Short mmCIF file of C-alpha atoms and ligand atoms in Angstrom, two decimals:
data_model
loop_
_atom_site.label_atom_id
_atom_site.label_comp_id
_atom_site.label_asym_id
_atom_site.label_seq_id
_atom_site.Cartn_x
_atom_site.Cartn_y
_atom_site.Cartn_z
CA UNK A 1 113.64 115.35 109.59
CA UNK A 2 115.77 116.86 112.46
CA UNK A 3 117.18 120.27 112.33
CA UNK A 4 119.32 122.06 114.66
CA UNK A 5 118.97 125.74 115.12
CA UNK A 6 122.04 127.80 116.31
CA UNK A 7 121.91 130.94 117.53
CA UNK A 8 125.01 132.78 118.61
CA UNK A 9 125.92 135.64 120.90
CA UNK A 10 129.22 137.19 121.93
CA UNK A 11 129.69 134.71 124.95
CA UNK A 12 126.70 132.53 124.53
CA UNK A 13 125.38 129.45 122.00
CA UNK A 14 121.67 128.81 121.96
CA UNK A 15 120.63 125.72 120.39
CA UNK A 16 116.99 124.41 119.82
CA UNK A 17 116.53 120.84 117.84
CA UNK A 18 113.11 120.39 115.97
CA UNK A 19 111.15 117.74 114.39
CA UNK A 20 110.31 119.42 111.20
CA UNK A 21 106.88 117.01 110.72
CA UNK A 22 105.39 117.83 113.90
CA UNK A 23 107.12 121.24 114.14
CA UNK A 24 107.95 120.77 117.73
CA UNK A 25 111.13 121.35 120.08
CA UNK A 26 112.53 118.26 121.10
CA UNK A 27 115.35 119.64 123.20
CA UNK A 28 117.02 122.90 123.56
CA UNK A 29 119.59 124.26 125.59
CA UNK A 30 122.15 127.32 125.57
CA UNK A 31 125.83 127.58 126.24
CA UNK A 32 126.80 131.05 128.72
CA UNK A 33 129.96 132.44 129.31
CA UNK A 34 131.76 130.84 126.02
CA UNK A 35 134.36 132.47 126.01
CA UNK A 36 135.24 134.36 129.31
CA UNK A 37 138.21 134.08 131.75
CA UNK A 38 139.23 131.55 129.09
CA UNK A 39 135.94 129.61 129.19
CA UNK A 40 136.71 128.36 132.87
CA UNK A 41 133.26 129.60 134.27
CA UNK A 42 131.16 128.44 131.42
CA UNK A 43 128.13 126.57 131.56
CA UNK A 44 125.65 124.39 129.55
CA UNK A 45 121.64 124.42 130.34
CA UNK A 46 119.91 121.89 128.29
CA UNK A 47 116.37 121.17 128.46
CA UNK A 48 114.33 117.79 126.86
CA UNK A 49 110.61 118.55 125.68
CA UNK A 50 108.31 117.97 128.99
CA UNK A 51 111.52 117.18 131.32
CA UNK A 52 113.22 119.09 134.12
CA UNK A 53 116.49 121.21 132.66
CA UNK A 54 119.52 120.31 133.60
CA UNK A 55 123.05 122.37 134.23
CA UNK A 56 126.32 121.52 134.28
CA UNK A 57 129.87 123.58 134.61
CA UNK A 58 132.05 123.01 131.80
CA UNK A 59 135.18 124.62 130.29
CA UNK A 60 134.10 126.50 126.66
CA UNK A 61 136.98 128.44 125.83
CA UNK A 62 135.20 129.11 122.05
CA UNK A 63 132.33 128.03 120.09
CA UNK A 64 133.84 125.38 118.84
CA UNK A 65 133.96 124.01 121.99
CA UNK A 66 130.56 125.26 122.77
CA UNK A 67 129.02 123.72 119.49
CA UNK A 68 131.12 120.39 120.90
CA UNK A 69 128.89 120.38 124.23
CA UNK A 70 125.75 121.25 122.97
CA UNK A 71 126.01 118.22 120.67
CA UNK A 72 127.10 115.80 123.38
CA UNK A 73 124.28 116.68 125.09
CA UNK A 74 121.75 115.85 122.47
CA UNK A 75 123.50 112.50 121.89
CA UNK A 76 123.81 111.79 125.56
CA UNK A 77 122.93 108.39 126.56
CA UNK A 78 120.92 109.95 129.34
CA UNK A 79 119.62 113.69 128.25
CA UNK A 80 119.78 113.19 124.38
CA UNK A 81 117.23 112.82 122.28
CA UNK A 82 118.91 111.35 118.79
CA UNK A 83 121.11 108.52 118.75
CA UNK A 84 123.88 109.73 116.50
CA UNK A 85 124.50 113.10 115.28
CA UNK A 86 123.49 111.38 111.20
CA UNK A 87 119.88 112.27 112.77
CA UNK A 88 120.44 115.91 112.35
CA UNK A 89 119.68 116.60 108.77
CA UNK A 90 119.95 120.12 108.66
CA UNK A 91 121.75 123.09 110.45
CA UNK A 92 119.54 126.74 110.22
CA UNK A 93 121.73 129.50 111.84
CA UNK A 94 120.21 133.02 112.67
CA UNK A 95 122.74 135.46 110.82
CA UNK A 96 121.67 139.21 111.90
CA UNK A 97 123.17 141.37 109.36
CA UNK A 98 122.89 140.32 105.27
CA UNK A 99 123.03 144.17 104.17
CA UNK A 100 121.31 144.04 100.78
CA UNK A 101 122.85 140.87 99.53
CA UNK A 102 120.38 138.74 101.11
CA UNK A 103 116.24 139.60 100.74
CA UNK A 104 115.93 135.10 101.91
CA UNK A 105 117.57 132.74 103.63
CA UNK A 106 120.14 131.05 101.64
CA UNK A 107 121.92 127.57 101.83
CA UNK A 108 125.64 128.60 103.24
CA UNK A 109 128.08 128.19 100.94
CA UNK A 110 131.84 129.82 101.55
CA UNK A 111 130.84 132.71 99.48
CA UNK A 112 127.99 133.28 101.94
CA UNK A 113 130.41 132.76 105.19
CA UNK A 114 132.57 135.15 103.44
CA UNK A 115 129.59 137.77 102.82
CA UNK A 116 128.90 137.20 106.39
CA UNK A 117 132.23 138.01 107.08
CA UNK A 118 131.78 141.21 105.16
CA UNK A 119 128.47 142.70 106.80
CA UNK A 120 130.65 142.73 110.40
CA UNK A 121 131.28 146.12 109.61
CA UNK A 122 127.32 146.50 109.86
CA UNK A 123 126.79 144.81 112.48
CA UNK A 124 129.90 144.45 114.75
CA UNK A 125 128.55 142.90 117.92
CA UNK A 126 126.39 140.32 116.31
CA UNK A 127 127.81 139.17 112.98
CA UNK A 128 131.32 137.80 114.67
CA UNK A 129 129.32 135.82 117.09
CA UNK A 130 127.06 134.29 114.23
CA UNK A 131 130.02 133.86 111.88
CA UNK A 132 131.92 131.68 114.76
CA UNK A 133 128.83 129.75 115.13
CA UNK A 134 128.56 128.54 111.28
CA UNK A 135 131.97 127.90 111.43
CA UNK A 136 131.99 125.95 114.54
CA UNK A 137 129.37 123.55 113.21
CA UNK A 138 130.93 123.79 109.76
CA UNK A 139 133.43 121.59 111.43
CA UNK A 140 131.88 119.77 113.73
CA UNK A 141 129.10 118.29 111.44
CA UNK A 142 130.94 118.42 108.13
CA UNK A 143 128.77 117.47 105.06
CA UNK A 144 126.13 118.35 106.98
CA UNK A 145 123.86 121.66 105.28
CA UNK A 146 123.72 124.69 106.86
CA UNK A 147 121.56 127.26 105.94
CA UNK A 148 121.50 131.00 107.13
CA UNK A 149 118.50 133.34 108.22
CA UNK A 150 118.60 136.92 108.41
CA UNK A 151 117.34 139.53 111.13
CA UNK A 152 117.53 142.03 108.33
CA UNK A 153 116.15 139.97 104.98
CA UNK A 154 112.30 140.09 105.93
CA UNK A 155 112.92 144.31 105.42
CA UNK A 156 114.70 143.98 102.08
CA UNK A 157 111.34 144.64 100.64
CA UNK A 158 111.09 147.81 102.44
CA UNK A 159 110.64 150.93 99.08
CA UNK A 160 113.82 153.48 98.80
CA UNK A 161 111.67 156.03 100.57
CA UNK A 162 111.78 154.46 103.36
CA UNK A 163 115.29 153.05 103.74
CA UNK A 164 117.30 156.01 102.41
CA UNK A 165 118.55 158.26 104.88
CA UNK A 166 117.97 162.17 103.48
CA UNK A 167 122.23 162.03 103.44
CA UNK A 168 124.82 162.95 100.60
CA UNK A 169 123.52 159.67 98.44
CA UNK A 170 127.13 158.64 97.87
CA UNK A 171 126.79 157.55 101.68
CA UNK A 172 124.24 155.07 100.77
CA UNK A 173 126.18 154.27 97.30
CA UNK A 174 129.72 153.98 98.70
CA UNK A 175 129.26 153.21 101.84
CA UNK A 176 125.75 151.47 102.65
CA UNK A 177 124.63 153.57 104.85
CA UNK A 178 120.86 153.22 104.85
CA UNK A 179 117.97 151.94 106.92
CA UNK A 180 117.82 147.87 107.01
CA UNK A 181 115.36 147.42 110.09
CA UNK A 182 116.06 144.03 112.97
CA UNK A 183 113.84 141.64 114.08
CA UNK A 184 112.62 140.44 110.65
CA UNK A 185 112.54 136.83 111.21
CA UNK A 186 110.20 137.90 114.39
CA UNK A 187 108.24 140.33 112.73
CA UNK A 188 107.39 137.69 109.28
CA UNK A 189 106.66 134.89 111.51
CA UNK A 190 103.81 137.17 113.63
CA UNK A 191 102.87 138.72 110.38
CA UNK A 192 102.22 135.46 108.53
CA UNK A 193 99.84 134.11 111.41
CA UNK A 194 98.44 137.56 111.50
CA UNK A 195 97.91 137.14 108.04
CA UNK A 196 96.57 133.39 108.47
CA UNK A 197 93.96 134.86 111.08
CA UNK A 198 92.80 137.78 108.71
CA UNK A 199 92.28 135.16 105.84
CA UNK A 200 90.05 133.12 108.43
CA UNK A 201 88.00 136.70 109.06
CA UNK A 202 87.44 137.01 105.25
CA UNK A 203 90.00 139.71 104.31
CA UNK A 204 91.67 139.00 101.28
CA UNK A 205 95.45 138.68 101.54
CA UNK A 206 96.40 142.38 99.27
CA UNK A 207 93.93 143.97 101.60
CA UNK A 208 96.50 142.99 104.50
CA UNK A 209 97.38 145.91 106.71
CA UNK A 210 99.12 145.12 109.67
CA UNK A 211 101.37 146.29 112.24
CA UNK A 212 103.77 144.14 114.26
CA UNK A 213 105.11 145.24 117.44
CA UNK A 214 107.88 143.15 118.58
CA UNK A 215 108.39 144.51 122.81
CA UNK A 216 111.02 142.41 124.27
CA UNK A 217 114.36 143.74 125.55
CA UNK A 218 114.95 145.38 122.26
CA UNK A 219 111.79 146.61 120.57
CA UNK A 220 110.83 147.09 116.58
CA UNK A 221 107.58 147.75 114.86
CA UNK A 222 106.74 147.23 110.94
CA UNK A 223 104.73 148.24 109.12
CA UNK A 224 103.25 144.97 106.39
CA UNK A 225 101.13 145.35 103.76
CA UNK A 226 99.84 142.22 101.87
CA UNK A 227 102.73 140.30 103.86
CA UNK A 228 105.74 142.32 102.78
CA UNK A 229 107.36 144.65 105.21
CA UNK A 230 107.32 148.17 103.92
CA UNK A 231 108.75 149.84 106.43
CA UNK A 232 110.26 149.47 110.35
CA UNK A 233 111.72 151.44 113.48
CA UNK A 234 115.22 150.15 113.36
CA UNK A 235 117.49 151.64 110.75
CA UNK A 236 121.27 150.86 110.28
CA UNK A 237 121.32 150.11 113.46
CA UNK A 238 119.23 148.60 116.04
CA UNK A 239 119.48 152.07 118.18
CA UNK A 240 116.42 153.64 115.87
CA UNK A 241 113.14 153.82 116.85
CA UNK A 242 111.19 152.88 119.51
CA UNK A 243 112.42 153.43 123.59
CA UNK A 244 113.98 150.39 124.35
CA UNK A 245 115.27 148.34 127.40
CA UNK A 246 118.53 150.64 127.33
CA UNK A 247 118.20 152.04 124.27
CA UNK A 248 117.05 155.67 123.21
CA UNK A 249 115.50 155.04 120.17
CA UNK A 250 114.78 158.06 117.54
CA UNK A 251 116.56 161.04 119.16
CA UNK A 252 117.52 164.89 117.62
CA UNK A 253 120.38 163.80 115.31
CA UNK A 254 122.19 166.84 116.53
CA UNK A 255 122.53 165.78 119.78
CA UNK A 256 125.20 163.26 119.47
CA UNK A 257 127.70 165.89 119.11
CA UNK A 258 126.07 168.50 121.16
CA UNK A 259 126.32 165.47 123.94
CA UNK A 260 129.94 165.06 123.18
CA UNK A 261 130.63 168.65 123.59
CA UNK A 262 128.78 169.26 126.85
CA UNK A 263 130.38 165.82 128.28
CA UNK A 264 133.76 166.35 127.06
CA UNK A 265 133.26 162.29 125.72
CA UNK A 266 134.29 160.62 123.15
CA UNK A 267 132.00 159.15 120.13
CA UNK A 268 132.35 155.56 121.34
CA UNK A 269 131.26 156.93 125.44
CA UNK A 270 128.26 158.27 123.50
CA UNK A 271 127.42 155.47 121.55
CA UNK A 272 127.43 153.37 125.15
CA UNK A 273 125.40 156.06 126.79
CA UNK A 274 122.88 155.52 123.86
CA UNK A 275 123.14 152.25 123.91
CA UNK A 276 123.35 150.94 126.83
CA UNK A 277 121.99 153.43 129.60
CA UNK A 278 119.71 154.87 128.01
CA UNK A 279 115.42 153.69 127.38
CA UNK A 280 113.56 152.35 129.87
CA UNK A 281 116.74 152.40 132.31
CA UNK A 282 117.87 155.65 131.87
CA UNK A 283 114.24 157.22 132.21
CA UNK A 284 113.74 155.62 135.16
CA UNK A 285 117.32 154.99 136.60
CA UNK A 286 115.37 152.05 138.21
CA UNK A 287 115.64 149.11 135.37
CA UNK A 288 116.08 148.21 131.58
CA UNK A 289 113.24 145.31 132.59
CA UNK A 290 109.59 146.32 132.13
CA UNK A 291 108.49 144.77 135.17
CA UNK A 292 110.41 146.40 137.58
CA UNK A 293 109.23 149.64 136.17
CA UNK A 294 105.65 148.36 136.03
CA UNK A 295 106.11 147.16 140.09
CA UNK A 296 107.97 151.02 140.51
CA UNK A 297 105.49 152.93 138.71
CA UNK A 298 102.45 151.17 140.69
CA UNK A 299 104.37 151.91 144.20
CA UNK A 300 104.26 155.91 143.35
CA UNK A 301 107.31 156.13 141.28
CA UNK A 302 106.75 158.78 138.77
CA UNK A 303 110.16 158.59 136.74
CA UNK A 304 109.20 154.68 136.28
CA UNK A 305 105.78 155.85 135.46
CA UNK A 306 107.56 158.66 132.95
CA UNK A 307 109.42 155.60 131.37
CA UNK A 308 106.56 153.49 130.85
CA UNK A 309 104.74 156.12 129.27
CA UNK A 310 107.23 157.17 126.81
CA UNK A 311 107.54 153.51 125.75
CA UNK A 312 103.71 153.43 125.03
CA UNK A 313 103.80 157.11 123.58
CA UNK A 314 106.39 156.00 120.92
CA UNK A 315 104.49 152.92 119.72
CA UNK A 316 101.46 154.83 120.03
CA UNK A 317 103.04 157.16 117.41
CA UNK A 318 104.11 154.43 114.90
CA UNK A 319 101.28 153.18 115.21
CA UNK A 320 99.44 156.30 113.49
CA UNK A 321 102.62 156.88 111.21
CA UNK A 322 102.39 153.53 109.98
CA UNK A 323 98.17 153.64 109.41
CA UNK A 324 99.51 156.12 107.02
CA UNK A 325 102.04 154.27 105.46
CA UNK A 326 99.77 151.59 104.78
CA UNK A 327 96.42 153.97 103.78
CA UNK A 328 94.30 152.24 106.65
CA UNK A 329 94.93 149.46 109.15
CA UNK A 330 92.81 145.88 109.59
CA UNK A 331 95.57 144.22 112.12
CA UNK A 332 97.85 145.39 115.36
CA UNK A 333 99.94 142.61 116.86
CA UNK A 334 101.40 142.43 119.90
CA UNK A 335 104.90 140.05 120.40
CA UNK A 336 107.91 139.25 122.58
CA UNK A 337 108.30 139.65 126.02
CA UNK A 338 106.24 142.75 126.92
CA UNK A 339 104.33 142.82 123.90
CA UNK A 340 102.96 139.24 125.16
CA UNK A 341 102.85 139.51 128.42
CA UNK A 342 101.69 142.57 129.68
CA UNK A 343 97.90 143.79 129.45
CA UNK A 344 98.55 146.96 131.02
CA UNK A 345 101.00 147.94 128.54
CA UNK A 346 99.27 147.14 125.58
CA UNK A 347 96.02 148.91 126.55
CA UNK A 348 97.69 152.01 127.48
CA UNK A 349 99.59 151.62 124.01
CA UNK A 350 96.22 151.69 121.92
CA UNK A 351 94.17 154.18 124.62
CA UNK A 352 92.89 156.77 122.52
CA UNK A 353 93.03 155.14 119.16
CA UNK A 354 89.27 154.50 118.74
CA UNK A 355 89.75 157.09 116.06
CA UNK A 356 91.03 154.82 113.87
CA UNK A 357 88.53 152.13 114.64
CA UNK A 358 90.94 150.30 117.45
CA UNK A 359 88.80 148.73 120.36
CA UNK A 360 90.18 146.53 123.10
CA UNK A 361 87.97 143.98 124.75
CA UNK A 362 89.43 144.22 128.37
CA UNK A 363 88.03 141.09 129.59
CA UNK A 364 90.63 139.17 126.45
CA UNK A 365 92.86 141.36 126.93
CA UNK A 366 93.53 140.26 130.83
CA UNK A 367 92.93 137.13 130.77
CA UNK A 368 95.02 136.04 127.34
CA UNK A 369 94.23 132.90 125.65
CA UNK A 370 95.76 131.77 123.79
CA UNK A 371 95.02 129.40 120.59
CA UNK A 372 98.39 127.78 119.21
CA UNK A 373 100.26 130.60 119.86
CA UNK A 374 97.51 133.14 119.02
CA UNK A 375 94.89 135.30 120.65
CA UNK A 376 92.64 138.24 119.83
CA UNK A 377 91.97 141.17 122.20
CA UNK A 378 90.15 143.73 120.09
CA UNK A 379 86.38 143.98 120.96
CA UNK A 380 84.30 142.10 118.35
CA UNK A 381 83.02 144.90 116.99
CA UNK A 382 86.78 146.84 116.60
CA UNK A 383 87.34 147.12 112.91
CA UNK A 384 91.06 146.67 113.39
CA UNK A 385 91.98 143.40 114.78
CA UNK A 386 94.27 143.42 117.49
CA UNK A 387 96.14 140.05 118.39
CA UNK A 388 98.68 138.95 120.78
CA UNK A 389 101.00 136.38 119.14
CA UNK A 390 103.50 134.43 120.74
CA UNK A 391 106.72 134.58 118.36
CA UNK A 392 108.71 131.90 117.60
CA UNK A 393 112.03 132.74 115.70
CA UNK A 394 113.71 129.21 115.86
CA UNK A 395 110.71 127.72 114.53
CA UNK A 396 110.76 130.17 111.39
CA UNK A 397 114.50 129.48 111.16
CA UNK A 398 113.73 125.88 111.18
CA UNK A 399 111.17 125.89 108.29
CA UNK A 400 113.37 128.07 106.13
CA UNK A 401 115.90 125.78 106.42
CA UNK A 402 113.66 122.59 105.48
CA UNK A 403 112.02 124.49 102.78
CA UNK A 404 115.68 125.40 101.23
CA UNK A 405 116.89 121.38 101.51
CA UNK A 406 113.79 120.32 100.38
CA UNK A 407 112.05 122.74 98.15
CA UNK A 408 108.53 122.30 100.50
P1 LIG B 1 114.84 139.90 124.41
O1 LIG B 1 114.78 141.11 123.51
O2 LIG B 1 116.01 139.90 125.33
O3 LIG B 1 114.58 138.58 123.71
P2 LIG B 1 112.25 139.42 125.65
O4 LIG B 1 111.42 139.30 124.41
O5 LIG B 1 112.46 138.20 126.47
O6 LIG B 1 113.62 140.16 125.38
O7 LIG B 1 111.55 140.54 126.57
C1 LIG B 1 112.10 140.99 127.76
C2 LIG B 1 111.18 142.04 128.35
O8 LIG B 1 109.89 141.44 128.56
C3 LIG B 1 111.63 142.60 129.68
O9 LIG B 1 111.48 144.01 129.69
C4 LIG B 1 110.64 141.98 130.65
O10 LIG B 1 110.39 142.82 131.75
C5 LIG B 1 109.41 141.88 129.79
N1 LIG B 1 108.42 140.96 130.40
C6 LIG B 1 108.49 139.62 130.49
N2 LIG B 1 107.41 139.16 131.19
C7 LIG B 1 106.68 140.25 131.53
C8 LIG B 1 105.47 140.46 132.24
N3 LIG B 1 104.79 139.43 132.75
N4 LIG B 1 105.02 141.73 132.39
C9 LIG B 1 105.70 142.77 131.87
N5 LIG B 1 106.84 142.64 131.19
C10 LIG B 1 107.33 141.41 131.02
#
């Protein structure tokens, strides 16, 4: 069975086709710049399993357009990979907000495009994008199923303690304001081959106590006991939490306004200082990317070395917080961009945690290998695990979708 997994950004279409029996990628590619100057300067990438990528210019004035490209190019007589576009049995869409409406992925019906719809106000720079992605391939493969998978559903598990914001509750009653977390489809796919490895080591799945920390460009940890998240960094809103790329993370809640008042700005000027130059980039004022400030801090500069450390001081702190969330800790994992590809980082993240029975091997730690996606890095006599796990989102979005079509 062939599914096609969609994953939609303001300006940009990713798309990623799988082989659901082998599990494998057989060509992916993503669409950039849908959308601006009228789609003049847009182009398509597209890359077949174990061939060179190609790129090409091409005119993508929306996602329907985009969606139109993208499945040209996997029908192509030269670059495609299926024959006819009957091959692709199944659509799985990443959908970032589903509020509280949606704890799984769900077959898309118009009831759950319109839901979608409705969760914009949530999430106003991602929902649009994903919404004009299900309805771009709506149309373009009608009949076809789609199915939708949510950044926020893996969290829906999380208890009231931990979502509910200690606001007037009509907030959370009227108005949904409460903690939902990001990342989710990340954080259960790393969680459930955490869980896989811990099974293999003897420990019984309700004994499960891990912590996933998902470092990329935006960062989230949670908190998973017996495979159900019961708590994370991001709340409402991705901004929570942990210091990000060029995002603050958890901050004085009083400073908003005290920042508006010393700036003379306005909320939304605040919001993009938060947002946007903020973290790792407004520490450092070098870069939002972890290896420039890596390269910075090891020439002498101490802001990038400030920056660095803040980002391992916050997980550090989770880290502890969520040992007590989950009375005790067997598993850390490490995922996403920093989290799997920088040693330095992650052994300055756990430095100091013997405490708690957390022991890096350095030798595994440097030299990373990997075993289908997995590797351990805690010294064999560390009573916590620690892993490094390479995520994989589309694959996770894939199986949903198969398991939802096919009930295996
Ligand atoms: P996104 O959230 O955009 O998906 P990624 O998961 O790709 O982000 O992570 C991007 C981050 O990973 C950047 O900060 C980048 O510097 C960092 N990164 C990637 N490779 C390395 C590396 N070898 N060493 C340190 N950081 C790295």
């Amino acid at each position: 069975m062939k599914v096609l997994v969609i994953n939609c950004g303001s300006s940009s279409l990713k798309y990623d086709l799988f082989d659901t029996v082998t599990e494998q990628s057989q060509a992916k590619g993503l669409c950039e710049r849908v959308g601006i100057d009228g789609g003049t300067e847009a182009l398509i990438e597209h890359e077949v399993a174990g061939k060179d990528a190609f790129e090409k210019p091409a005119c993508m004035p929306d996602h329907t357009v985009a969606i139109k490209y993208a499945l040209e190019a996997l029908t192509d007589t030269d670059h495609g990979v299926i024959d006819s576009l009957d091959e692709i049995a199944a659509v799985g869409h990443r959908v970032v907000h589903g509020g509280e409406a949606f704890a799984e992925s769900v077959v898309i019906d118009d009831e759950v495009e319109q839901a979608v719809e409705d969760f914009c106000e949530l999430a106003p720079l991602h929902n649009p994008p994903n919404l004009l992605g299900i309805r771009a391939c709506r149309k373009a493969l009608p009949g076809v199923p789609q199915v939708a998978v949510f950044d926020t559903a893996f969290h829906q598990t999380m208890p009231p303690q931990a979502y509910i914001y200690a606001l007037p509750y009509e907030l959370y009653e009227e108005h949904r304001v409460r903690r939902y977390g990001f990342h989710g489809t990340s954080h259960r796919y790393v969680s459930l081959r955490a869980g896989e490895y811990l099974q293999e080591q003897g420990i019984a799945v309700e004994d499960h106590k891990v912590v996933t920390c998902h470092l990329g460009n935006g960062g989230s940890m949670a908190a998973v006991l017996a495979g159900k998240s019961i708590d994370t960094t991001m709340g409402m809103t991705p901004l929570e939490g942990l210091v990000m790329g060029t995002r603050c993370g958890d901050l004085d809640p009083a400073l908003p306004l005290y920042l508006m008042d010393l700036l003379g700005q306005d909320a939304k000027q605040i919001d993009a200082l938060m947002n946007k130059q903020s973290g790792l980039l407004g520490v450092s004022g070098v870069s939002s990317d972890m290896r420039d400030n890596q390269n910075a801090s090891v020439e002498g500069d101490e802001r990038a070395q400030l920056a660095v450390d803040l980002f391992c001081y916050r997980v550090r702190k989770y880290l502890g917080a969520y040992a007590a969330s989950l009375g005790g800790l067997n598993c850390i994992v490490f995922t996403a961009g920093i989290g799997e590809n920088d040693p330095p980082l992650r052994a300055q993240v756990v430095e100091g945690l013997q405490f708690m029975g957390v022991k890096i091997d350095e030798s595994l730690n440097d030299t990373l290998q990997l075993h289908d996606g997995v590797a351990r890095i805690s010294a064999d006599d560390s009573p916590v695990h620690v892993l490094v796990v390479k995520t994989d989102e589309e694959l996770m979005i894939a199986r949903d979708t198969v398991e939802l079509l096919t009930g295996s």
